[in-house]
mmCIF file of C-alpha atoms in Angstrom:
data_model
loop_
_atom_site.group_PDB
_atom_site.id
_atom_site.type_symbol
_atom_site.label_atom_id
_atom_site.label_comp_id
_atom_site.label_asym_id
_atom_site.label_seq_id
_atom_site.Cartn_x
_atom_site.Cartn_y
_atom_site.Cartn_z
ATOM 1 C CA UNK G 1 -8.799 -30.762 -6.291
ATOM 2 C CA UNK G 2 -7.419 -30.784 -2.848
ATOM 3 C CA UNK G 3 -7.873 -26.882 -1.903
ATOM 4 C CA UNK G 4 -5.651 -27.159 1.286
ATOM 5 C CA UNK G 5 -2.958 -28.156 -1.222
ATOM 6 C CA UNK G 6 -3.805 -25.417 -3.733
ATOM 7 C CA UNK G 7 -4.223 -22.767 -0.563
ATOM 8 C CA UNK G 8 -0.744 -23.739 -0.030
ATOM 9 C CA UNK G 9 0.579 -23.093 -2.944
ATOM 10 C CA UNK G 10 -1.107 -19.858 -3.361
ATOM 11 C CA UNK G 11 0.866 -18.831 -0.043
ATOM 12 C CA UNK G 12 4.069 -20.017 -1.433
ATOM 13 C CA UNK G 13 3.763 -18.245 -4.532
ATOM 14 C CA UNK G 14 2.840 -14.902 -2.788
ATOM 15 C CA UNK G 15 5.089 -15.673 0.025
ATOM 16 C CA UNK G 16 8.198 -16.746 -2.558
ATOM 17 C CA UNK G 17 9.355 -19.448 -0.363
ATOM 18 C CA UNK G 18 8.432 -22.710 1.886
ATOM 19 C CA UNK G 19 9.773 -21.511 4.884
ATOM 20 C CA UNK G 20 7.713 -18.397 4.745
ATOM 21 C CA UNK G 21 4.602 -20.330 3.926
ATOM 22 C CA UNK G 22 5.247 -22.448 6.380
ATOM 23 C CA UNK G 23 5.471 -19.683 9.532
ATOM 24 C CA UNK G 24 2.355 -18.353 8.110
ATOM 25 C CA UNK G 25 0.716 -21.671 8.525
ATOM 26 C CA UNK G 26 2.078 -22.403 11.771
ATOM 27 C CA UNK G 27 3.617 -26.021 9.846
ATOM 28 C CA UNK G 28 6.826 -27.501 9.604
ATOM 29 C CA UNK G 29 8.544 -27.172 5.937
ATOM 30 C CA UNK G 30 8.460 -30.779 4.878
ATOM 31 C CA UNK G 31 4.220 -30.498 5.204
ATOM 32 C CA UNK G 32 4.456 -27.604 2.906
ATOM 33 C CA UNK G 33 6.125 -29.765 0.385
ATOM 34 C CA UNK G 34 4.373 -32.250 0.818
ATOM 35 C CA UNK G 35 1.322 -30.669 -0.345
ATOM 36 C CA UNK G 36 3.026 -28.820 -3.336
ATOM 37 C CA UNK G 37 4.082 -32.768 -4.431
ATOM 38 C CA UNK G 38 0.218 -33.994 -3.781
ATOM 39 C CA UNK G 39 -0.846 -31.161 -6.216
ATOM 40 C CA UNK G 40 1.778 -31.503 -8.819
ATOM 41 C CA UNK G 41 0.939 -35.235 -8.590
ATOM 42 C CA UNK G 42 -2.735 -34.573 -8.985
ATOM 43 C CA UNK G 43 -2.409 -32.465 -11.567
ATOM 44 C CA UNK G 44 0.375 -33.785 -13.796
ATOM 45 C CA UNK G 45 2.793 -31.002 -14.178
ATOM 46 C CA UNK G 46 6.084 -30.169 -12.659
ATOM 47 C CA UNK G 47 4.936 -26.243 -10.610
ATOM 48 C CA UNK G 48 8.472 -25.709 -9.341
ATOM 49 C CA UNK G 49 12.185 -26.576 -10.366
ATOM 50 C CA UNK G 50 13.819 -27.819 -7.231
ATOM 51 C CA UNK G 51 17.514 -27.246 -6.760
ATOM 52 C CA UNK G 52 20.324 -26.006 -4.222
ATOM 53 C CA UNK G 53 17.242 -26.162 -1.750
ATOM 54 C CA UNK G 54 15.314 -23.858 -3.197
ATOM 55 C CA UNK G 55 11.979 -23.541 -5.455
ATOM 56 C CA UNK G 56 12.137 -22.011 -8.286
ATOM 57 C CA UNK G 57 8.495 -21.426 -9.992
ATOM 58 C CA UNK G 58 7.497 -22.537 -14.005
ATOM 59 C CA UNK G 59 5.430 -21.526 -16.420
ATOM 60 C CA UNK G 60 2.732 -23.496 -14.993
ATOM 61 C CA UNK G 61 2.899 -22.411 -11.388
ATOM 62 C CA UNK G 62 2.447 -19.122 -12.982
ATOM 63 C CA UNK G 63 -0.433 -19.933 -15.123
ATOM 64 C CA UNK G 64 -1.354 -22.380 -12.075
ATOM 65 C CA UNK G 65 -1.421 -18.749 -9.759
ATOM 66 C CA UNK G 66 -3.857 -16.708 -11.803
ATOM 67 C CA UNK G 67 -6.594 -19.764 -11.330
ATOM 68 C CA UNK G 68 -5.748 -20.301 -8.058
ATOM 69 C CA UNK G 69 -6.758 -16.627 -6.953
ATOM 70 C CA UNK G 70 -10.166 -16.957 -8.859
ATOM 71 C CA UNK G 71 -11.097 -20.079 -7.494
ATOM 72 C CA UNK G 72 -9.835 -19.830 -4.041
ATOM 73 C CA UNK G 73 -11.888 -16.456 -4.033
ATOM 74 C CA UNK G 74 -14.951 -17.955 -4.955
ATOM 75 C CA UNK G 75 -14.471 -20.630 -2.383
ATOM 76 C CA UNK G 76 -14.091 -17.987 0.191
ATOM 77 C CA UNK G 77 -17.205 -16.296 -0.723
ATOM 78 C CA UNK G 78 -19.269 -19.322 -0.525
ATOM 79 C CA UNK G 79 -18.074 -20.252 2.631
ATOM 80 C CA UNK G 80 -18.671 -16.728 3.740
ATOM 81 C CA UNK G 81 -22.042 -17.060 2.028
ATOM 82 C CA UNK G 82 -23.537 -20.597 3.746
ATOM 83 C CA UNK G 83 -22.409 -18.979 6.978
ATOM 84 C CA UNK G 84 -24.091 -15.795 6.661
ATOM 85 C CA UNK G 85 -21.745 -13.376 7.443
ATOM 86 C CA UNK G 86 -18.371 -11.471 6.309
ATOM 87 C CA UNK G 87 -19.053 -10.682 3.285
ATOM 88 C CA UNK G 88 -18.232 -7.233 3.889
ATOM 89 C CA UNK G 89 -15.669 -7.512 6.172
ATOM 90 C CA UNK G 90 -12.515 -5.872 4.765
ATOM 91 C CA UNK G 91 -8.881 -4.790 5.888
ATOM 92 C CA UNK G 92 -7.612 -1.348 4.487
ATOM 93 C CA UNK G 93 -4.503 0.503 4.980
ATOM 94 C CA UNK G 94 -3.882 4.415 4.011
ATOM 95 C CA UNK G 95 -0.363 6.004 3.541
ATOM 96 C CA UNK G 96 0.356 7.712 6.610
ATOM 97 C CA UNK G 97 -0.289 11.184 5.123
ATOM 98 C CA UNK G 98 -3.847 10.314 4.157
ATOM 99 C CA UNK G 99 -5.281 8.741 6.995
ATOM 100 C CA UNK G 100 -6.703 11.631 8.823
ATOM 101 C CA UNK G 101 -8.267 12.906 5.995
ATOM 102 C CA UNK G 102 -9.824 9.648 4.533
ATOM 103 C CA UNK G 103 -10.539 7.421 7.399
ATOM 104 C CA UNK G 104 -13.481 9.077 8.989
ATOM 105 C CA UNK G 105 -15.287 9.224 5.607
ATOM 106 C CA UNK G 106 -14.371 5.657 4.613
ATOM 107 C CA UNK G 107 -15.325 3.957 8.060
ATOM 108 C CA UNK G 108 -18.595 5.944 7.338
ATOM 109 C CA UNK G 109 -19.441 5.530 4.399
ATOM 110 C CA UNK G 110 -17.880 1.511 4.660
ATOM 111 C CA UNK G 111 -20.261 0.699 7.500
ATOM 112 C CA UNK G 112 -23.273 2.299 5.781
ATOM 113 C CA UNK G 113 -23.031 -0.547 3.068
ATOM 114 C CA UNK G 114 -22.109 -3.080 5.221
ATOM 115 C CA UNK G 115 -22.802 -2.150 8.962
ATOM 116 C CA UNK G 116 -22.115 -5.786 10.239
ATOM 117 C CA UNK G 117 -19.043 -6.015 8.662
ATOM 118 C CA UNK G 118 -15.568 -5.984 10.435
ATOM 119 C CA UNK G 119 -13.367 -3.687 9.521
ATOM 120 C CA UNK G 120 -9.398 -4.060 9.792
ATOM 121 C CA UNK G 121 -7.393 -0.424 9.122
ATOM 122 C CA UNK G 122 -3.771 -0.125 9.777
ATOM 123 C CA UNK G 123 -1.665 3.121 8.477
ATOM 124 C CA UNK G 124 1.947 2.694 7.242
ATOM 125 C CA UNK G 125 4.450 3.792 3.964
ATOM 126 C CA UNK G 126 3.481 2.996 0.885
ATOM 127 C CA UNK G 127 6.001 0.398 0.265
ATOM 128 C CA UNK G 128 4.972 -1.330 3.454
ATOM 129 C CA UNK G 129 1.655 -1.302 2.519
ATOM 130 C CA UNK G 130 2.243 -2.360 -1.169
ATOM 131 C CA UNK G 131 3.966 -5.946 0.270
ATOM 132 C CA UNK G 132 1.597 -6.181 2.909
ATOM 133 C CA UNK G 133 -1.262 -6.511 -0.109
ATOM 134 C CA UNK G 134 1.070 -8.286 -1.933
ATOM 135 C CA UNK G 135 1.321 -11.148 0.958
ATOM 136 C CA UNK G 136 -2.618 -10.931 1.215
ATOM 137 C CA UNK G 137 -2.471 -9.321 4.681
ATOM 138 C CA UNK G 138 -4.638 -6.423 3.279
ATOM 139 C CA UNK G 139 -7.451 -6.506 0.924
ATOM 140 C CA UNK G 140 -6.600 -3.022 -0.140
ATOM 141 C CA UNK G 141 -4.718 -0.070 0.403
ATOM 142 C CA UNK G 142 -4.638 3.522 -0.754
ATOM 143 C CA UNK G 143 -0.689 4.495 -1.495
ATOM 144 C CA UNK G 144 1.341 6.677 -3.139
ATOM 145 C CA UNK G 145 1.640 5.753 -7.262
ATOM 146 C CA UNK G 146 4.716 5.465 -8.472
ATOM 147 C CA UNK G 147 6.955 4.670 -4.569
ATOM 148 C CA UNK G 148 9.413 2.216 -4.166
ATOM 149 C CA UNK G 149 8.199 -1.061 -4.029
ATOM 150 C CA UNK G 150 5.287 -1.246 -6.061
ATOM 151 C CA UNK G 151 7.714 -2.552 -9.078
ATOM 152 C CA UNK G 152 8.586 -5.985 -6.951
ATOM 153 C CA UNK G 153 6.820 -8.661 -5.849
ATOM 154 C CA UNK G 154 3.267 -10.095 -7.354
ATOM 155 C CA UNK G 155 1.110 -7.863 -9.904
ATOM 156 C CA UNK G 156 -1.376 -5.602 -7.819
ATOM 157 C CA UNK G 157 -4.624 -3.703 -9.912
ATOM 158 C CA UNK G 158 -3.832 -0.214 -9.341
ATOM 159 C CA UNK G 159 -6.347 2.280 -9.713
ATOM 160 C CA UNK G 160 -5.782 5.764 -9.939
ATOM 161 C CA UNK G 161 -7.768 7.820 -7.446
ATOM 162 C CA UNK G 162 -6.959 11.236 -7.789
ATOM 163 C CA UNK G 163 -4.035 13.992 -7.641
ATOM 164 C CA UNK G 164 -2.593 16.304 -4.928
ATOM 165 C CA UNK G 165 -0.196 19.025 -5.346
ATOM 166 C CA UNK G 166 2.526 19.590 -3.436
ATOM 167 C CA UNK G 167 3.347 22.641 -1.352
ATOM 168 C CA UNK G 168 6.098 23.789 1.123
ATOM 169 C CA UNK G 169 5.133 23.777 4.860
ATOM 170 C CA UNK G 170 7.551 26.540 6.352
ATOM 171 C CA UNK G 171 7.330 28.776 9.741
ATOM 172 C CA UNK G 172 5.461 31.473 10.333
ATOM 173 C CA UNK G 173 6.797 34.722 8.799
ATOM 174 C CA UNK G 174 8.023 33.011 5.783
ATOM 175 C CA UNK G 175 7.466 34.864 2.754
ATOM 176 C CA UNK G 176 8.889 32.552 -0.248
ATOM 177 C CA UNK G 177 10.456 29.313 -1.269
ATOM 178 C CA UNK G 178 13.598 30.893 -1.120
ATOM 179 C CA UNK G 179 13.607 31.690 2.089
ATOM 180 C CA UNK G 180 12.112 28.295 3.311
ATOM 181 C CA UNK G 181 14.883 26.090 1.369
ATOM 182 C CA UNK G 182 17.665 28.448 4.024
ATOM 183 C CA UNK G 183 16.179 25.866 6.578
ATOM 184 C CA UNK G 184 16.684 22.099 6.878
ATOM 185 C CA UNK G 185 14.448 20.417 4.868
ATOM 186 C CA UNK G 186 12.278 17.625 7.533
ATOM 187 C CA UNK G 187 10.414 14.469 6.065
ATOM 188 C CA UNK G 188 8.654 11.333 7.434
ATOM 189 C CA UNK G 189 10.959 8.826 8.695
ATOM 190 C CA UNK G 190 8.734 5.839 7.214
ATOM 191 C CA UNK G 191 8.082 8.261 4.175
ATOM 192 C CA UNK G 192 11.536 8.858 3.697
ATOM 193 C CA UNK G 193 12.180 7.258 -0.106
ATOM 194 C CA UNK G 194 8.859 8.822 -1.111
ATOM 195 C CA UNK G 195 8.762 12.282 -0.024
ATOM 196 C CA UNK G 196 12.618 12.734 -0.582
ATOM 197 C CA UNK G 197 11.450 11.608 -3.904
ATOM 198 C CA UNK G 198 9.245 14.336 -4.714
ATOM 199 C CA UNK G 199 11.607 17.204 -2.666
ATOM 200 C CA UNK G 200 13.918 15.921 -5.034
ATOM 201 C CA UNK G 201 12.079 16.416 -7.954
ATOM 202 C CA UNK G 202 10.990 19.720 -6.942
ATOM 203 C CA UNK G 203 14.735 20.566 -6.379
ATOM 204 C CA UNK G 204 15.597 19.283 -9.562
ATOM 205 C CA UNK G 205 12.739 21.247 -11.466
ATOM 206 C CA UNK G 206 14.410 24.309 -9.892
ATOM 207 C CA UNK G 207 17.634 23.509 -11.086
ATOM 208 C CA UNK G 208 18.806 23.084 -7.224
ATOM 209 C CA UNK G 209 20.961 20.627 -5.499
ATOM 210 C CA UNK G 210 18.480 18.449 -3.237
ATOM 211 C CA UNK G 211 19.454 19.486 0.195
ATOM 212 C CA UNK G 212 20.343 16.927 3.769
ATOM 213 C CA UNK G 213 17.193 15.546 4.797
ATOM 214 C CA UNK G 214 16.216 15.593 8.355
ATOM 215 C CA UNK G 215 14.113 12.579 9.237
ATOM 216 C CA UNK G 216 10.967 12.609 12.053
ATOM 217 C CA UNK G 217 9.064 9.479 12.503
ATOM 218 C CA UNK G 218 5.659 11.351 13.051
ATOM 219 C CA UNK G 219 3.545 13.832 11.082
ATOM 220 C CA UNK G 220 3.192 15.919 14.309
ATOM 221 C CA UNK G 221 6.739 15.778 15.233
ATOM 222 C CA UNK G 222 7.230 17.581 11.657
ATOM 223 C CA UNK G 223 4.748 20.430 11.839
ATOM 224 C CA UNK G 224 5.975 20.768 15.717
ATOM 225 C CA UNK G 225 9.290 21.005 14.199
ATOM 226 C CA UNK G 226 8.486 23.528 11.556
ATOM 227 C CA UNK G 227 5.923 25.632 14.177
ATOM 228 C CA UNK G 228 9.265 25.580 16.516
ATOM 229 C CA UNK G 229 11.266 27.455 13.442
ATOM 230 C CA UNK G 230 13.527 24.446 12.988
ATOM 231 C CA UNK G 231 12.896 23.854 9.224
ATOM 232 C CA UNK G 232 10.052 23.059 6.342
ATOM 233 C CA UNK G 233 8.408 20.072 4.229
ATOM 234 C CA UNK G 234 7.134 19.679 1.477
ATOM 235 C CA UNK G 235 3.634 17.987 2.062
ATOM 236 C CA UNK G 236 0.462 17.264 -0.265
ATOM 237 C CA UNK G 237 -2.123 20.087 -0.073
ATOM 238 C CA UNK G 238 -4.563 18.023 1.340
ATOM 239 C CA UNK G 239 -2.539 16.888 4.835
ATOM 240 C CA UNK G 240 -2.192 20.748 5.119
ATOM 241 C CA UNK G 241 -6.031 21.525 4.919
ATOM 242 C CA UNK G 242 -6.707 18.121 7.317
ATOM 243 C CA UNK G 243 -4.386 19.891 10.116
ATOM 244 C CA UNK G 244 -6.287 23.441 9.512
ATOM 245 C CA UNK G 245 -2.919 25.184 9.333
ATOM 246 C CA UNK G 246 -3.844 27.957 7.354
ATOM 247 C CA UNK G 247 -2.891 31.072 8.836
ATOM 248 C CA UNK G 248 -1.162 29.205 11.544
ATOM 249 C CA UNK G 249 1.997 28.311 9.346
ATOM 250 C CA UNK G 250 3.564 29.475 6.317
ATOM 251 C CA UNK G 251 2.153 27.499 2.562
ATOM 252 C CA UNK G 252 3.967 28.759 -0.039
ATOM 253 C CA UNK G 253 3.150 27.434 -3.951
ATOM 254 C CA UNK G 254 6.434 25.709 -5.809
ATOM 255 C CA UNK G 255 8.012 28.142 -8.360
ATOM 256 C CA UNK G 256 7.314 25.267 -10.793
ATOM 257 C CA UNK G 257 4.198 23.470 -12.606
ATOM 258 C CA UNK G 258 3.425 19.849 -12.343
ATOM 259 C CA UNK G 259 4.904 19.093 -9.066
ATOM 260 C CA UNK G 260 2.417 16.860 -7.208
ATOM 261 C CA UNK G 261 1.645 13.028 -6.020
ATOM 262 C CA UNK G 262 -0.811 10.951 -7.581
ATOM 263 C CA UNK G 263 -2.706 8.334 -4.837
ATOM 264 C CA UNK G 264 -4.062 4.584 -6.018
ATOM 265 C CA UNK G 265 -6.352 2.350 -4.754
ATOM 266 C CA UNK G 266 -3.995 -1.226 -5.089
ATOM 267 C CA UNK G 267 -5.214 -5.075 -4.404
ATOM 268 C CA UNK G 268 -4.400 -8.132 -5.604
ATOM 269 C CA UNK G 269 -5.914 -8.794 -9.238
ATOM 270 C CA UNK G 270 -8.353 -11.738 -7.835
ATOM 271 C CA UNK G 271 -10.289 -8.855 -6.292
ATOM 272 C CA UNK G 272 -10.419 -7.225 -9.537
ATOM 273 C CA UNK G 273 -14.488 -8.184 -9.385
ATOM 274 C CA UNK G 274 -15.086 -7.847 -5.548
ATOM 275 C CA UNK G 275 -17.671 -5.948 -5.140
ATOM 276 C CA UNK G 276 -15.799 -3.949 -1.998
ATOM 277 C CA UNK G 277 -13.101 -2.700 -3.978
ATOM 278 C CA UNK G 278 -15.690 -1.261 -6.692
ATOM 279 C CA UNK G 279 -17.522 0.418 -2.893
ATOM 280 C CA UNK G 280 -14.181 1.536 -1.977
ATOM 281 C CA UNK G 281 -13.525 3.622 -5.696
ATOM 282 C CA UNK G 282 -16.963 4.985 -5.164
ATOM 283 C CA UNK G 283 -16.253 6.317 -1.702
ATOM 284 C CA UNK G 284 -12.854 7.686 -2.453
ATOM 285 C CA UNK G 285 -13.586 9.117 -5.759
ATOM 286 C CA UNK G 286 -16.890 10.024 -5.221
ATOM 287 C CA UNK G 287 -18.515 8.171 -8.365
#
């Protein structure tokens, strides 16, 4: 089997069209069909209905996929393998809100298992995360279960890593929810649709009308915000205690049970037995 040609149509199939495969492979469009042809050719079957200019994939390039990321794996390893390094190298991203609290222990822990290895970490929203796994720009990423995005695109193995709960962030001086919600309520710019998500649930479980959002683009331009008086968030528990702002800002507990986030460990399902994403469960979960 030519593997260029299956490599190819792995990408287009992630990817979900030639053009974008193409870019990625710094080709011109009629090479990337050209090599889907060669491998329906070779292998006998029709992998994608062609018409108004587009691709549309069948039954086979589906069932064609799920071999393609096993044995494209495998080929990766070996080549890794014969040259004698990279097996451990790996590329990570963390929702914004977790980094600080995560990274130090995973680049620790990471390069005790595999201290030749490079290591690739980039912090963003989960949704931007989710389709940059997805598009097999990341190995793995830790993100917030259940955000926007994770229901589109290609499959991912999510794992579920552990739970947070939630708690409002307010200035100093403030003595209850109800005083916090009289200020505007401030959330992560690239967080937006997930932490308006969970205000709004918290809202909701209050039997409140969600309030106008303002939107920061940074973590520290939020708790700046709320130090200066000029509103509240409501954060995971964790990003509090990462920031040591006890006693330095107000944390007030929800008037309501079962308000919290749930974070996931999420890659593609062809790393489902890499050994680095069982090493990267272990170090997040501690097991």
């Amino acid at each position: 089997m030519d593997f260029v040609a299956l490599e190819t149509f792995k990408l287009v199939m992630d990817l979900g069209s030639v053009t974008a495969a193409a870019e990625r492979l710094h080709t011109v469009q009629p090479n990337v069909t050209a090599r889907l042809r060669k491998l329906e050719a070779e292998l006998g079957v029709i992998l994608f209905n062609r018409a108004h200019r587009r691709l549309t994939p069948t039954d086979k390039a589906q069932e064609l996929l799920v071999h393609a990321n096993e044995i494209l794996l495998r080929v990766d390893v070996a080549r890794q393998a014969v040259a004698g390094q990279g097996l451990g190298d790996v590329r990570m991203g963390f929702v914004s809100t977790q980094a600080s609290k995560w990274l130090p222990a995973f680049i620790r822990d990471y390069r005790a298992a595999h201290p030749e290895a490079e290591i690739i970490v980039d912090t963003a929203a989960t949704e931007t995360l989710v389709r940059e796994v997805q598009e097999s720009r990341m190995d793995a990423a830790m993100v917030v279960e259940g955000h926007a995005g994770q229901g589109s695109g290609p499959a991912l193995t999510a794992t579920r890593l552990f739970s947070e709960k939630l708690v409002i962030l307010a200035p100093p001086g403030t003595h209850s929810p109800e005083q916090a919600f009289s200020y505007p309520l401030m959330v992560l710019r690239q967080e937006q649709k997930g932490y308006r998500n969970f205000a709004h649930d918290l809202f909701q479980a209050m039997g409140r009308e969600p309030p106008k959002l303002m939107k920061i683009s940074t973590l520290e331009g939020v708790i700046a915000c709320i130090r200066a008086g000029l509103g509240y968030s409501v954060l995971p528990r964790s990003v509090i205690a990462a920031r040591h702002l006890e006693g330095a800002l107000s944390i007030l507990e929800p008037e309501v049970a079962d308000i919290g986030i749930h974070l996931a460990l999420v890659h593609r399902p062809e790393l489902d037995r890499d050994p680095r994403m069982a090493l990267l469960k272990r170090i997040f979960t501690g097991s």
